[in-house]
JSON list of N, CA and C in Angstrom, two decimals:
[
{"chain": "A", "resi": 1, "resn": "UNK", "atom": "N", "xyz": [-11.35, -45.33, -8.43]},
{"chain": "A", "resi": 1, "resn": "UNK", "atom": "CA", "xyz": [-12.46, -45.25, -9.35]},
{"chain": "A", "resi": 1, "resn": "UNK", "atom": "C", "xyz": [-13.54, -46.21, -8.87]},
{"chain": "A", "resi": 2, "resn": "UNK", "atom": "N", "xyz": [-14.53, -45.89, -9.12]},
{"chain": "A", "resi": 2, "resn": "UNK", "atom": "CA", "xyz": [-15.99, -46.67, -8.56]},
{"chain": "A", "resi": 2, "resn": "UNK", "atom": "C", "xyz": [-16.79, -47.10, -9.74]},
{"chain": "A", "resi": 3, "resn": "UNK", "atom": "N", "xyz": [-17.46, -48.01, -9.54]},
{"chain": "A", "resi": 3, "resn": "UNK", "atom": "CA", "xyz": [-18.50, -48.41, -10.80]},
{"chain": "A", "resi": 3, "resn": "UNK", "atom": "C", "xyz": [-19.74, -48.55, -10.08]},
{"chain": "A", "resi": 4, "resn": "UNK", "atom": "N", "xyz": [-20.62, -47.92, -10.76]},
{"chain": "A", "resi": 4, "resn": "UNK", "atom": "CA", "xyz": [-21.83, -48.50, -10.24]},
{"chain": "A", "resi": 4, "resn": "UNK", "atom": "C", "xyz": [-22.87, -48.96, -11.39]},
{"chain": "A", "resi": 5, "resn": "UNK", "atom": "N", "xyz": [-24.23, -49.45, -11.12]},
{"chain": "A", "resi": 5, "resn": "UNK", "atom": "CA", "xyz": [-25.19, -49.79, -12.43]},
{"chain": "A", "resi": 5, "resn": "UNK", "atom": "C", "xyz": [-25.91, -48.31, -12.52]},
{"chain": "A", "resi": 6, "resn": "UNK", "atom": "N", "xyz": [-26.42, -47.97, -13.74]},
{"chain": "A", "resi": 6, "resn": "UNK", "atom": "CA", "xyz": [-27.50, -46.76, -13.76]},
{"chain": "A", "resi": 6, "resn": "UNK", "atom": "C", "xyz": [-28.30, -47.22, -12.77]},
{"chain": "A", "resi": 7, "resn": "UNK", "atom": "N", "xyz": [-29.23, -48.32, -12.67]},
{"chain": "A", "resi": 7, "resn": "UNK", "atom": "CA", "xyz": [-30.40, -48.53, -11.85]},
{"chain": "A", "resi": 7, "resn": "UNK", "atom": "C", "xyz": [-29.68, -48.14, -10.23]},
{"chain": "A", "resi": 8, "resn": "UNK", "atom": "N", "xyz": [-29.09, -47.86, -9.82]},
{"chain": "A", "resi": 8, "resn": "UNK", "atom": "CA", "xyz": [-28.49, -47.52, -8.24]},
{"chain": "A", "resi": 8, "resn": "UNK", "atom": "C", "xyz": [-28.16, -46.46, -8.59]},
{"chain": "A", "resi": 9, "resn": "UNK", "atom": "N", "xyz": [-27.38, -45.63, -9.44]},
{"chain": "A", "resi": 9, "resn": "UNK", "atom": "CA", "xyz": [-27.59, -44.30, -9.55]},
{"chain": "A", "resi": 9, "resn": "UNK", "atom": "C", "xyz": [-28.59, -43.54, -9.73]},
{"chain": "A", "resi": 10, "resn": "UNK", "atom": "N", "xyz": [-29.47, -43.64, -10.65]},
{"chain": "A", "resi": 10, "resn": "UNK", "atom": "CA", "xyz": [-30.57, -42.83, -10.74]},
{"chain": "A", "resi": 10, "resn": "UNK", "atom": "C", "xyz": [-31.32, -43.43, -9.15]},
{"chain": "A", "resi": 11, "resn": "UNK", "atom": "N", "xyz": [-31.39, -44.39, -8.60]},
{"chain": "A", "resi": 11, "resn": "UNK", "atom": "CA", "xyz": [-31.96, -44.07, -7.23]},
{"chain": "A", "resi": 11, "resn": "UNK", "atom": "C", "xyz": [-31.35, -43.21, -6.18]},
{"chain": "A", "resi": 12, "resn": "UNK", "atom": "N", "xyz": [-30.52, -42.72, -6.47]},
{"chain": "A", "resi": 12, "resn": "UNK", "atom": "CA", "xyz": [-29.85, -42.25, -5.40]},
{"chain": "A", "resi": 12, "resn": "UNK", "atom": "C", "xyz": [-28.56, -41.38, -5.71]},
{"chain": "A", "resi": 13, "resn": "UNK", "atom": "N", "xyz": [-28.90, -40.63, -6.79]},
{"chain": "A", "resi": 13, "resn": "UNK", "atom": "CA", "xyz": [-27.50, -39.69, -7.53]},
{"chain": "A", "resi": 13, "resn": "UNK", "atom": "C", "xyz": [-26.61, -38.69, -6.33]},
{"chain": "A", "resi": 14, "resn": "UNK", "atom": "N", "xyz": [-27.82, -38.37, -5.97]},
{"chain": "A", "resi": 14, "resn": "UNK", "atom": "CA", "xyz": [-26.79, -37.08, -4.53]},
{"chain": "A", "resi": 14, "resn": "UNK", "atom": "C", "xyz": [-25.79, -37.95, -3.99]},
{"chain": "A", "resi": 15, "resn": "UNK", "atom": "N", "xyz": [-26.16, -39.27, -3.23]},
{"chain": "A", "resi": 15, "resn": "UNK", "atom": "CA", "xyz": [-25.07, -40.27, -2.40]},
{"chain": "A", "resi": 15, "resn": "UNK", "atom": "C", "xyz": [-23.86, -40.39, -3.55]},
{"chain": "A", "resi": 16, "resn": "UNK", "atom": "N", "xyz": [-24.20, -39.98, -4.89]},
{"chain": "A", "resi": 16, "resn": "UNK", "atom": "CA", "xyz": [-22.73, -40.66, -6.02]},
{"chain": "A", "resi": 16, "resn": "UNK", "atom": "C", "xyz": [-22.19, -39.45, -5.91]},
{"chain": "A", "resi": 17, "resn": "UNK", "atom": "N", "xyz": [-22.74, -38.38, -6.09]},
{"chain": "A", "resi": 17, "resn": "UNK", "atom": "CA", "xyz": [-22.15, -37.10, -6.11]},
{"chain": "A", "resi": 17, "resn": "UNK", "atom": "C", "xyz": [-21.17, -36.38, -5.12]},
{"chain": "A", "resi": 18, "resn": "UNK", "atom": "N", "xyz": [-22.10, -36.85, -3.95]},
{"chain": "A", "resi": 18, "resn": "UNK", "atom": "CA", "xyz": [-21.01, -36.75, -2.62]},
{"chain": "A", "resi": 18, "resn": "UNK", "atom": "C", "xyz": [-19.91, -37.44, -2.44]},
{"chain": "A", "resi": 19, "resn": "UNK", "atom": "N", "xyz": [-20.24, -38.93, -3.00]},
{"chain": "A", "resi": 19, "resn": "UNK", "atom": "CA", "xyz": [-18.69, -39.69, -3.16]},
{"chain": "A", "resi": 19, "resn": "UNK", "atom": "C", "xyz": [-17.53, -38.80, -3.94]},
{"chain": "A", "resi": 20, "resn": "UNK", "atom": "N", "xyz": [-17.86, -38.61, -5.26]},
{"chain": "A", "resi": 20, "resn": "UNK", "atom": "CA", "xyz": [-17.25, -37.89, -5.98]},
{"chain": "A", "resi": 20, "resn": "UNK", "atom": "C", "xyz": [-16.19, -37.21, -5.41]},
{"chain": "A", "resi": 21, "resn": "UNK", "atom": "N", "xyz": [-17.01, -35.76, -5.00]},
{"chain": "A", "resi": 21, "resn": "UNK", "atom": "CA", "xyz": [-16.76, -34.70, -4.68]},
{"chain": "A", "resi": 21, "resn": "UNK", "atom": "C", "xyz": [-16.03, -34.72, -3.74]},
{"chain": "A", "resi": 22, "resn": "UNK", "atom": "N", "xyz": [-16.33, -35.25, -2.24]},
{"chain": "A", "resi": 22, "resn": "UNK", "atom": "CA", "xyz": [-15.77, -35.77, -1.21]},
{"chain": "A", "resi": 22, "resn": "UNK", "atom": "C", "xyz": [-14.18, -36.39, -1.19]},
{"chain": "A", "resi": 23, "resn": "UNK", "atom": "N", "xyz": [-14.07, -37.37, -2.57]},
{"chain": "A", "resi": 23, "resn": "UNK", "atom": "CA", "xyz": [-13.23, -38.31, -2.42]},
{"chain": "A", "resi": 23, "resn": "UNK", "atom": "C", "xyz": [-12.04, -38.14, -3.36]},
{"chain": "A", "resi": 24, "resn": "UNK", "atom": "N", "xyz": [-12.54, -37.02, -4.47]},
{"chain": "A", "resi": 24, "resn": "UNK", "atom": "CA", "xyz": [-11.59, -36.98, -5.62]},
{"chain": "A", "resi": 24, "resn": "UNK", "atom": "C", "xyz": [-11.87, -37.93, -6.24]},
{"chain": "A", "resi": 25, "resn": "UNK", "atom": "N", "xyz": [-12.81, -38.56, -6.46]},
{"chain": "A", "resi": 25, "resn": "UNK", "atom": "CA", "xyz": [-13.08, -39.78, -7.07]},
{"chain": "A", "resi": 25, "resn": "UNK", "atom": "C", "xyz": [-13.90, -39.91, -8.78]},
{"chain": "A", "resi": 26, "resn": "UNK", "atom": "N", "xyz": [-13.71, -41.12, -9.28]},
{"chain": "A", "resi": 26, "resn": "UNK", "atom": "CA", "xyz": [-14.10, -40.68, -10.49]},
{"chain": "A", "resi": 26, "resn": "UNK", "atom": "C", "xyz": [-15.52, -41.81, -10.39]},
{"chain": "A", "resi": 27, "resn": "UNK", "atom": "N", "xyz": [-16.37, -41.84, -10.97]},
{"chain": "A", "resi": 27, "resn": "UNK", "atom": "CA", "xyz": [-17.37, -42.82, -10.94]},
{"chain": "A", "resi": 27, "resn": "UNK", "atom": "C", "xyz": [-17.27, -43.18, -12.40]},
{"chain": "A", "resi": 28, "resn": "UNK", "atom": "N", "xyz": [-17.90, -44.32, -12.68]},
{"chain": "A", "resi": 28, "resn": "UNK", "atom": "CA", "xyz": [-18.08, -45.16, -13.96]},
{"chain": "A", "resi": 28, "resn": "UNK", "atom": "C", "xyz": [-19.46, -45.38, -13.69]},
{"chain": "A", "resi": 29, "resn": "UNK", "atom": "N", "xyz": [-20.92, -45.15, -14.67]},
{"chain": "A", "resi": 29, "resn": "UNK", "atom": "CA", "xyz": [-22.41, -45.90, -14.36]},
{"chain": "A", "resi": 29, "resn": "UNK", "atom": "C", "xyz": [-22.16, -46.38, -15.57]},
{"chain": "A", "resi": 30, "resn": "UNK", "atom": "N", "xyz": [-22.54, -47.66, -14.96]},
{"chain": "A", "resi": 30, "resn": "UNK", "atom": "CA", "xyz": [-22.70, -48.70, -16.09]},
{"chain": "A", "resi": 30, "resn": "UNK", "atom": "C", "xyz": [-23.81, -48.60, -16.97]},
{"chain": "A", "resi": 31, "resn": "UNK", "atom": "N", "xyz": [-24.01, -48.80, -18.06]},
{"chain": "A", "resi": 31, "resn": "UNK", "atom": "CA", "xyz": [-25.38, -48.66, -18.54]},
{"chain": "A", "resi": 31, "resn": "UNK", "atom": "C", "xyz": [-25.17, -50.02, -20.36]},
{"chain": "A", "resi": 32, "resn": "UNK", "atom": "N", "xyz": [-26.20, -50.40, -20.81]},
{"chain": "A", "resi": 32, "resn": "UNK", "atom": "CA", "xyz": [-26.00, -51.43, -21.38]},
{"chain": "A", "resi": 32, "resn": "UNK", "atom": "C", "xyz": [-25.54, -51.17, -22.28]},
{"chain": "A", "resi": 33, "resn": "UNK", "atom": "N", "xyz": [-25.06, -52.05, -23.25]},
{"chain": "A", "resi": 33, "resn": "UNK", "atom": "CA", "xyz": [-24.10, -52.56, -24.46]},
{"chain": "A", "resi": 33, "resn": "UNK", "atom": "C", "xyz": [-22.98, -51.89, -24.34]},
{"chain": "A", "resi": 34, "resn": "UNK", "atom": "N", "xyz": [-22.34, -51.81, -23.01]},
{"chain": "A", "resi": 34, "resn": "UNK", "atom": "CA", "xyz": [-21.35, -50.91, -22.67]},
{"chain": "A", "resi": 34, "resn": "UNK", "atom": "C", "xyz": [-20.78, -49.47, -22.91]},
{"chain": "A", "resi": 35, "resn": "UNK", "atom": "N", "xyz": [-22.30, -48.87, -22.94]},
{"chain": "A", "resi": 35, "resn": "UNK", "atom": "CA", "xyz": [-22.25, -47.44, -23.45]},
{"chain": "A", "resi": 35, "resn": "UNK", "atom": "C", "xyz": [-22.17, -46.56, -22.05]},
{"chain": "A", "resi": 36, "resn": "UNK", "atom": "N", "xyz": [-21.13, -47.24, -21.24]},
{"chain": "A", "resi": 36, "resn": "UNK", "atom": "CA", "xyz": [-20.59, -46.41, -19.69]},
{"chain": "A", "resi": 36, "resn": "UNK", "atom": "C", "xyz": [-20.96, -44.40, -19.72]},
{"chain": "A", "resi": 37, "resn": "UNK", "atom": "N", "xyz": [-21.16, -44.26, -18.44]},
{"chain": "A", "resi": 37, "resn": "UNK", "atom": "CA", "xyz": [-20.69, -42.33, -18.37]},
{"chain": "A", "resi": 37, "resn": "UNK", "atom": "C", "xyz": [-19.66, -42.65, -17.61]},
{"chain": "A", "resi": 38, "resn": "UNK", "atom": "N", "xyz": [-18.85, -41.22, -17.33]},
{"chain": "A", "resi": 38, "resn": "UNK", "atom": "CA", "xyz": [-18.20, -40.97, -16.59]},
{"chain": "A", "resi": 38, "resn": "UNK", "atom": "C", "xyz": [-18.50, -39.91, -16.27]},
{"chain": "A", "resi": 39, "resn": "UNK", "atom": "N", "xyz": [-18.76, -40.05, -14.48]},
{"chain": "A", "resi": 39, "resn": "UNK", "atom": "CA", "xyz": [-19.16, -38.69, -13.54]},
{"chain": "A", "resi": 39, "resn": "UNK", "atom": "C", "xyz": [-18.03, -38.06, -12.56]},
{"chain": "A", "resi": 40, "resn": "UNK", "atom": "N", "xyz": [-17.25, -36.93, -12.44]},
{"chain": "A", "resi": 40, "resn": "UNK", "atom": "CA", "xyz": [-16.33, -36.29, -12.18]},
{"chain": "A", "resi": 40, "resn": "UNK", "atom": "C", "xyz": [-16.74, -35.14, -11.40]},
{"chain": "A", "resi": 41, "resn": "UNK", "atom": "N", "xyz": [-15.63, -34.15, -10.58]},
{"chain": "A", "resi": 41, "resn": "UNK", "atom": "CA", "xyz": [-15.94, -33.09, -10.44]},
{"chain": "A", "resi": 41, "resn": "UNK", "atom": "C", "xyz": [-15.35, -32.19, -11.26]},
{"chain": "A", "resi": 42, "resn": "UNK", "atom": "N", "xyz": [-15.80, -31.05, -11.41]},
{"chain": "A", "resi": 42, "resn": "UNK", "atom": "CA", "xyz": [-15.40, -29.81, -12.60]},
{"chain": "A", "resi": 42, "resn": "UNK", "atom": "C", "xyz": [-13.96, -29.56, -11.86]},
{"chain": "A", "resi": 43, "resn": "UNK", "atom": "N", "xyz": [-13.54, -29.73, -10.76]},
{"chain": "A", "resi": 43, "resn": "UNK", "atom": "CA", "xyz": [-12.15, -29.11, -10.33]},
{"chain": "A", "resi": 43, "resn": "UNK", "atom": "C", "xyz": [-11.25, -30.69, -11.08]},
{"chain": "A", "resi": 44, "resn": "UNK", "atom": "N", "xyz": [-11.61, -31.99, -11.20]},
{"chain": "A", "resi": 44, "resn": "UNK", "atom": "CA", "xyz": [-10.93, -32.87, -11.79]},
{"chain": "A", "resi": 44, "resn": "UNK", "atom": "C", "xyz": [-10.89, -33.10, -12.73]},
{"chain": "A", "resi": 45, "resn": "UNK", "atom": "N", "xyz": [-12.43, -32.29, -13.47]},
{"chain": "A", "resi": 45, "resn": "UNK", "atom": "CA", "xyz": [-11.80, -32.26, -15.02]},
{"chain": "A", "resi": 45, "resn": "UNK", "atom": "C", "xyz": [-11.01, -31.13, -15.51]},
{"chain": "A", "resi": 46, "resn": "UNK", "atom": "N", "xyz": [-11.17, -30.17, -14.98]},
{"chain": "A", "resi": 46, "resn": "UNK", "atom": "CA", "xyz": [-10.79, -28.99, -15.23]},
{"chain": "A", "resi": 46, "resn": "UNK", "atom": "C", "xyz": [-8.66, -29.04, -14.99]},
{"chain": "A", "resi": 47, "resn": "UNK", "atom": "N", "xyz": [-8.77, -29.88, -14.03]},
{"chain": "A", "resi": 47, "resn": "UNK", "atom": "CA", "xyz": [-7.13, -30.09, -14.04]},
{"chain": "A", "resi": 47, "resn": "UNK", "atom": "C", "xyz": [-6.70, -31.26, -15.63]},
{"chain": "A", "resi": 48, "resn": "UNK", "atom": "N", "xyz": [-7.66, -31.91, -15.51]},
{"chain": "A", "resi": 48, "resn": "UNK", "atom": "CA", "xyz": [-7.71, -33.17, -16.64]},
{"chain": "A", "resi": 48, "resn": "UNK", "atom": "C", "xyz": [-7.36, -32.21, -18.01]},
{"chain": "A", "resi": 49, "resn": "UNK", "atom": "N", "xyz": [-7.93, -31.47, -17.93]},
{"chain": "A", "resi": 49, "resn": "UNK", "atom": "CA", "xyz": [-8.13, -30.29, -19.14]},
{"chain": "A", "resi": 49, "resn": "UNK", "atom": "C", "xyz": [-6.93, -29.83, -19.51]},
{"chain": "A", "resi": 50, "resn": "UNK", "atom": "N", "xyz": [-6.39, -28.86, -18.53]},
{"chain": "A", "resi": 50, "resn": "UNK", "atom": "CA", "xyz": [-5.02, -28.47, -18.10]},
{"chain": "A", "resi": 50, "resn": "UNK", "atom": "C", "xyz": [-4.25, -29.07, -18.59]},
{"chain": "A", "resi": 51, "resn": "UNK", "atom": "N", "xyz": [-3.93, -30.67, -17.87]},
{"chain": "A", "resi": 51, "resn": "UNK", "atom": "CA", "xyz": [-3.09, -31.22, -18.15]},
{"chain": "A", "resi": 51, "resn": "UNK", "atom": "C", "xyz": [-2.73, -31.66, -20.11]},
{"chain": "A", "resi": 52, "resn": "UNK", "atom": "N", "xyz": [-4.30, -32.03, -20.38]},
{"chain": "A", "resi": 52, "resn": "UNK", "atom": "CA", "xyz": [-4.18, -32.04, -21.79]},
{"chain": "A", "resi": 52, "resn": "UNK", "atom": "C", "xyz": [-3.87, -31.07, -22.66]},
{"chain": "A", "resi": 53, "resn": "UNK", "atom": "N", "xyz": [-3.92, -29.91, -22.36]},
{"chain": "A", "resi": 53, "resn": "UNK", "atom": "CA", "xyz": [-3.91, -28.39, -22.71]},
{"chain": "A", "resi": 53, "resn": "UNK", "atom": "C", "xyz": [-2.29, -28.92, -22.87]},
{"chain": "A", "resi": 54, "resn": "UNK", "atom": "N", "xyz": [-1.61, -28.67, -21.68]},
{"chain": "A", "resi": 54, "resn": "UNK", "atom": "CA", "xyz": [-0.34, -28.36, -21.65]},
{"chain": "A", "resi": 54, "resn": "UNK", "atom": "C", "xyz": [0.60, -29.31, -22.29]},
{"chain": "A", "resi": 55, "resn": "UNK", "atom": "N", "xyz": [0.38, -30.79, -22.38]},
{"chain": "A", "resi": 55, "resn": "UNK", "atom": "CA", "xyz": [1.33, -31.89, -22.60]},
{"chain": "A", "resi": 55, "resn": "UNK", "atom": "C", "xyz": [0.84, -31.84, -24.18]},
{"chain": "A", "resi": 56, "resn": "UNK", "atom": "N", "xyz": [-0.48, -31.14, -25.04]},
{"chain": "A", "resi": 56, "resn": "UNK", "atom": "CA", "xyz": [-0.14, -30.89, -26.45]},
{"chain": "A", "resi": 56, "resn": "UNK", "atom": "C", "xyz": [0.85, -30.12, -26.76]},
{"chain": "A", "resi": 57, "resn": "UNK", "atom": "N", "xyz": [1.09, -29.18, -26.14]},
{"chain": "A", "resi": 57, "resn": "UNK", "atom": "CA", "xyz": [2.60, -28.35, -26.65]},
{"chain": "A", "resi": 57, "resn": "UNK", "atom": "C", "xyz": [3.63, -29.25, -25.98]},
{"chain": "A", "resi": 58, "resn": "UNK", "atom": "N", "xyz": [4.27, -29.46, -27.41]},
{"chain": "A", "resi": 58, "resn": "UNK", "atom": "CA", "xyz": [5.75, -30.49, -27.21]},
{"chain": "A", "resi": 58, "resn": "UNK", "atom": "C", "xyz": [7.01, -29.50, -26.11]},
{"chain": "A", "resi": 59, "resn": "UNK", "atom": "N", "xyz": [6.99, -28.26, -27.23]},
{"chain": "A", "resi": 59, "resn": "UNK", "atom": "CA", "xyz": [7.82, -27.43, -26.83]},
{"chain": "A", "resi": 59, "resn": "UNK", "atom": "C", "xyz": [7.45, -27.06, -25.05]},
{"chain": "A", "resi": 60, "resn": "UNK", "atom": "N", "xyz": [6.45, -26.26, -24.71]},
{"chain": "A", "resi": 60, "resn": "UNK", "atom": "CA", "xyz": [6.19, -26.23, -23.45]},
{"chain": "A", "resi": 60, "resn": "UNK", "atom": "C", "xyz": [6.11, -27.46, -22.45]},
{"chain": "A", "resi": 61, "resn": "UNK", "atom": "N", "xyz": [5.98, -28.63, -23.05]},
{"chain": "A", "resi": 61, "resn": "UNK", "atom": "CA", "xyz": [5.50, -29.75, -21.92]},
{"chain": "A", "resi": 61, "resn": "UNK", "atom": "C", "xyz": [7.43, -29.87, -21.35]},
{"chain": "A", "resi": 62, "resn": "UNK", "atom": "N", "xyz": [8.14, -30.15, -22.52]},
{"chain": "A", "resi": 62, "resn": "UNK", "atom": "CA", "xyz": [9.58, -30.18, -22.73]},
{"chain": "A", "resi": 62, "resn": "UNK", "atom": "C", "xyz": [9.97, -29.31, -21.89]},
{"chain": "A", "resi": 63, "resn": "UNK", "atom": "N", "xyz": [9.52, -27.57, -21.56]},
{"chain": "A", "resi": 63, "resn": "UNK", "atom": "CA", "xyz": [10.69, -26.73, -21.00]},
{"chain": "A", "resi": 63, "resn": "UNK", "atom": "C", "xyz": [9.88, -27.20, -19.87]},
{"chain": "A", "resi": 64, "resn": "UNK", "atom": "N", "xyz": [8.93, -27.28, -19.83]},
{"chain": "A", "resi": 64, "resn": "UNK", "atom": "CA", "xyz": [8.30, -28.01, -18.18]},
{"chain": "A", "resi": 64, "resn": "UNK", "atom": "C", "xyz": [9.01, -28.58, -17.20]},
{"chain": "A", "resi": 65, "resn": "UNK", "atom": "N", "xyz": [8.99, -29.92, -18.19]},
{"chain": "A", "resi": 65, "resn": "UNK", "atom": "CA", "xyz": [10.01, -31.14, -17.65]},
{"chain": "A", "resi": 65, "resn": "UNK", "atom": "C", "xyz": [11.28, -30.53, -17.07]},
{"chain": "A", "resi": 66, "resn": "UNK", "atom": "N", "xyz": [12.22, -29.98, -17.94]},
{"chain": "A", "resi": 66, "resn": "UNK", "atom": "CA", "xyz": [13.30, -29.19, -17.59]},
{"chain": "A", "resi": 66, "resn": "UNK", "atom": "C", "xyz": [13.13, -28.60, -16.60]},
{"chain": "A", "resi": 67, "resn": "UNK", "atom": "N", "xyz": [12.38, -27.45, -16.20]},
{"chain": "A", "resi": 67, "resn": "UNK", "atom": "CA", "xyz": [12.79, -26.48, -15.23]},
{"chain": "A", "resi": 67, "resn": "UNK", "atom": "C", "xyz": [11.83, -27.85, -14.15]},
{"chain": "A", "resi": 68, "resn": "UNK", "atom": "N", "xyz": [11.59, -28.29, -14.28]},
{"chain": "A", "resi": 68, "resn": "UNK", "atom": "CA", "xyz": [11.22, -29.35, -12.88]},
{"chain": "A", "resi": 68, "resn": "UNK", "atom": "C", "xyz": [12.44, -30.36, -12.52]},
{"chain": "A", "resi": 69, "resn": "UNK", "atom": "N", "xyz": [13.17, -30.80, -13.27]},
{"chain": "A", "resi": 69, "resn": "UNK", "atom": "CA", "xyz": [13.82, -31.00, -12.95]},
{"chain": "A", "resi": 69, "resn": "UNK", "atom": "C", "xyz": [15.36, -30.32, -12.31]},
{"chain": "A", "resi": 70, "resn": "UNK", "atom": "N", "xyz": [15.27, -29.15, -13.08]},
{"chain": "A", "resi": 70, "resn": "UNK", "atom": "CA", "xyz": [16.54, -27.58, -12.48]},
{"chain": "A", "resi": 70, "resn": "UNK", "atom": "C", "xyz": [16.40, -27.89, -10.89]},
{"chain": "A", "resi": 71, "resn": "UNK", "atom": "N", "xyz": [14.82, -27.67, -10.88]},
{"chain": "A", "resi": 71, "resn": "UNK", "atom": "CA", "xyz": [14.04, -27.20, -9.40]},
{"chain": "A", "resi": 71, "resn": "UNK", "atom": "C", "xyz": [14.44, -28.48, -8.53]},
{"chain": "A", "resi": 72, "resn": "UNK", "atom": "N", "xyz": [14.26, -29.83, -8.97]},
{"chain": "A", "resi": 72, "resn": "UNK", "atom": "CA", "xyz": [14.53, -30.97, -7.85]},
{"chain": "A", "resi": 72, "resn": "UNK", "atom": "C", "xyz": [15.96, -31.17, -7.73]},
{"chain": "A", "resi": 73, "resn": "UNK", "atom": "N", "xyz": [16.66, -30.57, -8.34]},
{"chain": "A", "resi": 73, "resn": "UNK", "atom": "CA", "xyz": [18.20, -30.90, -8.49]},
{"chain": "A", "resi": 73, "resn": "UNK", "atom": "C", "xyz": [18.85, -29.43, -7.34]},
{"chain": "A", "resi": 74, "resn": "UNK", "atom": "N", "xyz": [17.55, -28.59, -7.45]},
{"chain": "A", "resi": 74, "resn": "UNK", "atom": "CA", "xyz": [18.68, -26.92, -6.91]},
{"chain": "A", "resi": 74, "resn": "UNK", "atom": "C", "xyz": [19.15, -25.98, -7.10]},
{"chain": "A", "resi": 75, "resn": "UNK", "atom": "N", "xyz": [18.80, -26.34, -8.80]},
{"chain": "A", "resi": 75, "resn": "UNK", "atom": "CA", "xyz": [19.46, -25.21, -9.86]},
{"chain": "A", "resi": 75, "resn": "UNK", "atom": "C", "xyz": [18.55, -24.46, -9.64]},
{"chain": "A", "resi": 76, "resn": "UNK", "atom": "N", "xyz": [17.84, -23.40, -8.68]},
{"chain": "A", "resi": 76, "resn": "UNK", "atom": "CA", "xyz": [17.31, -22.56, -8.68]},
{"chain": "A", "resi": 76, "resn": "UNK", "atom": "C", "xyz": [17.83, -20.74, -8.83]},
{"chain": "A", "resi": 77, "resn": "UNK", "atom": "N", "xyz": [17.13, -20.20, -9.28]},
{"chain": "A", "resi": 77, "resn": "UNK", "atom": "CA", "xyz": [17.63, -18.63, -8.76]},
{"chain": "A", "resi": 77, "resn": "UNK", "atom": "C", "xyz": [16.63, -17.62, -8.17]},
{"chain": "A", "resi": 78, "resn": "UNK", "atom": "N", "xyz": [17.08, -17.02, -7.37]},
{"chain": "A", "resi": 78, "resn": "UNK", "atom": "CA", "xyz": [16.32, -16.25, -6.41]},
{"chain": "A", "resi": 78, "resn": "UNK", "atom": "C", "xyz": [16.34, -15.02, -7.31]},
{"chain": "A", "resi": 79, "resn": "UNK", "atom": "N", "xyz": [15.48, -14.15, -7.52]},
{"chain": "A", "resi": 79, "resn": "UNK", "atom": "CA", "xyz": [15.16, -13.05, -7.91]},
{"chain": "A", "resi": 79, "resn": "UNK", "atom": "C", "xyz": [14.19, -12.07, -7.38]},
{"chain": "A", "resi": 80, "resn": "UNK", "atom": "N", "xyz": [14.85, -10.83, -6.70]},
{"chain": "A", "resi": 80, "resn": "UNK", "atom": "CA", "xyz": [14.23, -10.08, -6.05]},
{"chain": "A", "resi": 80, "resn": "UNK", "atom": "C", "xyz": [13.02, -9.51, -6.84]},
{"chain": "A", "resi": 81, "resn": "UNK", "atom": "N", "xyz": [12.06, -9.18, -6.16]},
{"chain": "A", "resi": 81, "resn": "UNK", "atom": "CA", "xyz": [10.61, -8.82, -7.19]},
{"chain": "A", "resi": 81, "resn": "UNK", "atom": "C", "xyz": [10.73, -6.80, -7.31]},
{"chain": "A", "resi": 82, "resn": "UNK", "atom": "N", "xyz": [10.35, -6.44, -8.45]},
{"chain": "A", "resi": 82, "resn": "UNK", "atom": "CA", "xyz": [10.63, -5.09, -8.97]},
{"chain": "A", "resi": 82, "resn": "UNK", "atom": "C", "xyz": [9.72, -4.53, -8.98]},
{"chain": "A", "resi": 83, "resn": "UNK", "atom": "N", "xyz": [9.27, -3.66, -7.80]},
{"chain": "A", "resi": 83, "resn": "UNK", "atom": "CA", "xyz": [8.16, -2.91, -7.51]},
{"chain": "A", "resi": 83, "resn": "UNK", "atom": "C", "xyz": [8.18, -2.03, -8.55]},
{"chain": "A", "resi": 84, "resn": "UNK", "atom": "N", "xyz": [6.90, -1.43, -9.60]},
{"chain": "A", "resi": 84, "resn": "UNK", "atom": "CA", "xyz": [6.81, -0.73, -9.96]},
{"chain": "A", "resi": 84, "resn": "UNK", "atom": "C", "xyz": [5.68, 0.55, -9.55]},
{"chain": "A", "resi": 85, "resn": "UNK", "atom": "N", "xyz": [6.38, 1.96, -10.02]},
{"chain": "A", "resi": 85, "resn": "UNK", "atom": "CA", "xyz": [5.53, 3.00, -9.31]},
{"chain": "A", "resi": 85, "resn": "UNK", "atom": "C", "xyz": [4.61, 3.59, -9.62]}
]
């Protein structure tokens, strides 16, 4: 994560943007009485999203966990795919 002041961002937003984007990175602009932004890319919020999406369902976050763990343990099953005509 990066911080910068507004006064260096607004001079020069493309150079923050490319960090961003480039780096997976999140930026913080500082701005006074600690009323911060946060600047992101749409593919990192959009997973951010996701993730919040999914870990509100108890039930789904739960069978999640489970079959991730089936999967690191081996308990897998192979299932041939059923062409339909």
């Amino acid at each position: 994560m990066t911080a910068t002041s507004y006064s260096n961002f607004k001079n020069n937003p493309e150079k923050y943007f490319e960090k961003v984007i480039q780096n997976c990175d999140t930026l913080i602009v500082t701005r006074k009485n600690d009323e911060n932004i946060v600047v992101m890319s749409e593919d990192e919020y959009s997973n951010l999203m996701e993730n919040l999406y999914i870990m509100s369902n108890k039930d789904y976050y739960n069978e999640l966990l489970k079959s991730k763990k089936e999967a690191e343990t081996g308990k897998l099953e192979v299932h041939e795919l059923i062409e339909e005509d």
